[in-house]
PDB file of C-alpha atoms in Angstrom:
ATOM      1  CA  ILE A  30      -7.045   3.700  -0.776  1.00 81.00           C
ATOM      2  CA  TYR A  31      -6.143   1.621   2.292  1.00 84.00           C
ATOM      3  CA  THR A  32      -9.480  -0.165   2.335  1.00 81.00           C
ATOM      4  CA  GLN A  33      -9.205  -1.132  -1.345  1.00 84.00           C
ATOM      5  CA  ILE A  34      -5.487  -1.936  -1.592  1.00 85.00           C
ATOM      6  CA  GLY A  35      -6.314  -5.617  -2.088  1.00 81.00           C
ATOM      7  CA  GLN A  36      -8.237  -4.733  -5.274  1.00 86.00           C
ATOM      8  CA  TRP A  37      -5.348  -3.266  -7.206  1.00 87.00           C
ATOM      9  CA  ASP A  38      -7.393  -2.573 -10.340  1.00 89.00           C
ATOM     10  CA  ALA A  39      -9.575  -0.224  -8.297  1.00 89.00           C
ATOM     11  CA  VAL A  40      -6.740   1.429  -6.378  1.00 90.00           C
ATOM     12  CA  SER A  41      -4.174   1.878  -9.136  1.00 91.00           C
ATOM     13  CA  PRO A  42      -6.010   4.720 -10.933  1.00 93.00           C
ATOM     14  CA  LEU A  43      -6.370   6.627  -7.649  1.00 92.00           C
ATOM     15  CA  LEU A  44      -2.692   6.232  -6.857  1.00 93.00           C
ATOM     16  CA  LYS A  45      -1.780   7.565 -10.289  1.00 92.00           C
ATOM     17  CA  ARG A  46      -4.337  10.373 -10.145  1.00 94.00           C
ATOM     18  CA  TYR A  47      -2.976  11.662  -6.845  1.00 93.00           C
ATOM     19  CA  SER A  48       0.681  10.896  -7.666  1.00 93.00           C
ATOM     20  CA  VAL A  49       1.112   8.565  -4.689  1.00 94.00           C
ATOM     21  CA  ASP A  50       4.643   7.188  -4.601  1.00 94.00           C
ATOM     22  CA  TYR A  51       4.664   5.615  -1.127  1.00 96.00           C
ATOM     23  CA  ILE A  52       2.186   3.938   1.192  1.00 95.00           C
ATOM     24  CA  ILE A  53       2.909   3.940   4.913  1.00 96.00           C
ATOM     25  CA  VAL A  54       1.489   1.344   7.268  1.00 96.00           C
ATOM     26  CA  GLY A  55       2.090   1.966  10.948  1.00 96.00           C
ATOM     27  CA  PRO A  56       0.246   1.953  14.252  1.00 96.00           C
ATOM     28  CA  ALA A  57      -2.140   4.731  13.187  1.00 95.00           C
ATOM     29  CA  GLU A  58      -3.196   2.907  10.017  1.00 94.00           C
ATOM     30  CA  ARG A  59      -3.646  -0.361  11.920  1.00 93.00           C
ATOM     31  CA  ALA A  60      -5.778   1.436  14.522  1.00 95.00           C
ATOM     32  CA  ILE A  61      -8.037   2.828  11.808  1.00 93.00           C
ATOM     33  CA  PHE A  62      -8.141  -0.065   9.330  1.00 90.00           C
ATOM     34  CA  GLY A  63      -7.359  -3.035  11.575  1.00 89.00           C
ATOM     35  CA  ALA A  64      -4.656  -5.647  11.401  1.00 82.00           C
ATOM     36  CA  GLN A  65      -5.930  -6.911   8.037  1.00 88.00           C
ATOM     37  CA  ILE A  66      -4.237  -3.920   6.411  1.00 91.00           C
ATOM     38  CA  ASP A  67      -0.945  -5.812   6.729  1.00 89.00           C
ATOM     39  CA  GLN A  68      -2.402  -8.768   4.826  1.00 88.00           C
ATOM     40  CA  SER A  69      -3.875  -6.568   2.091  1.00 89.00           C
ATOM     41  CA  VAL A  70      -0.687  -4.576   1.592  1.00 91.00           C
ATOM     42  CA  GLY A  71       1.391  -7.763   1.773  1.00 88.00           C
ATOM     43  CA  ASP A  72      -0.749  -9.311  -0.967  1.00 89.00           C
ATOM     44  CA  ALA A  73      -0.226  -6.258  -3.178  1.00 90.00           C
ATOM     45  CA  ALA A  74       3.522  -6.483  -2.525  1.00 92.00           C
ATOM     46  CA  SER A  75       3.642 -10.187  -3.373  1.00 91.00           C
ATOM     47  CA  ARG A  76       1.988  -9.382  -6.724  1.00 90.00           C
ATOM     48  CA  GLY A  77       4.669  -6.789  -7.443  1.00 91.00           C
ATOM     49  CA  ASN A  78       2.410  -3.750  -7.088  1.00 92.00           C
ATOM     50  CA  LEU A  79       4.226  -2.483  -4.001  1.00 94.00           C
ATOM     51  CA  GLU A  80       7.837  -2.820  -2.888  1.00 94.00           C
ATOM     52  CA  LEU A  81       8.731  -2.820   0.793  1.00 95.00           C
ATOM     53  CA  VAL A  82      11.470  -0.199   1.153  1.00 96.00           C
ATOM     54  CA  TYR A  83      11.521   0.314   4.920  1.00 97.00           C
ATOM     55  CA  GLN A  84      10.421  -1.662   7.960  1.00 96.00           C
ATOM     56  CA  GLN A  85      11.249  -0.828  11.560  1.00 97.00           C
ATOM     57  CA  ASP A  86       9.464  -0.320  14.881  1.00 96.00           C
ATOM     58  CA  GLY A  87       6.071  -1.368  13.509  1.00 94.00           C
ATOM     59  CA  VAL A  88       6.206   0.961  10.515  1.00 97.00           C
ATOM     60  CA  SER A  89       6.377  -0.299   6.936  1.00 96.00           C
ATOM     61  CA  ILE A  90       6.852   1.928   3.912  1.00 96.00           C
ATOM     62  CA  TYR A  91       6.037   0.609   0.451  1.00 95.00           C
ATOM     63  CA  HIS A  92       7.001   2.133  -2.877  1.00 96.00           C
ATOM     64  CA  VAL A  93       4.136   2.074  -5.366  1.00 94.00           C
ATOM     65  CA  GLY A  94       5.045   0.174  -8.531  1.00 77.00           C
ATOM     66  CA  GLU A  95       3.284  -0.426 -11.793  1.00 63.00           C
ATOM     67  CA  PRO A  96       0.368  -2.875 -11.891  1.00 47.00           C
ATOM     68  CA  ALA A  97       1.453  -6.452 -12.468  1.00 44.00           C
ATOM     69  CA  ASP A  98       0.465  -7.934 -15.820  1.00 42.00           C
TER      70      ASP A  98
END
């Protein structure tokens, strides 16, 4: 899911299938997926697919929304 978050059409069905409500991006995710994860998740948030609900000490938590039309 993290590697495809920029392609919302591909990720959205997986998020629904597994009932994912939140996506967490912190040091562990950046270590695995690289710093570009912030850009990918930020792009999804700017399109309205994710909503930033928490950000502190290098950890961001996003609520999963409905796909933007």
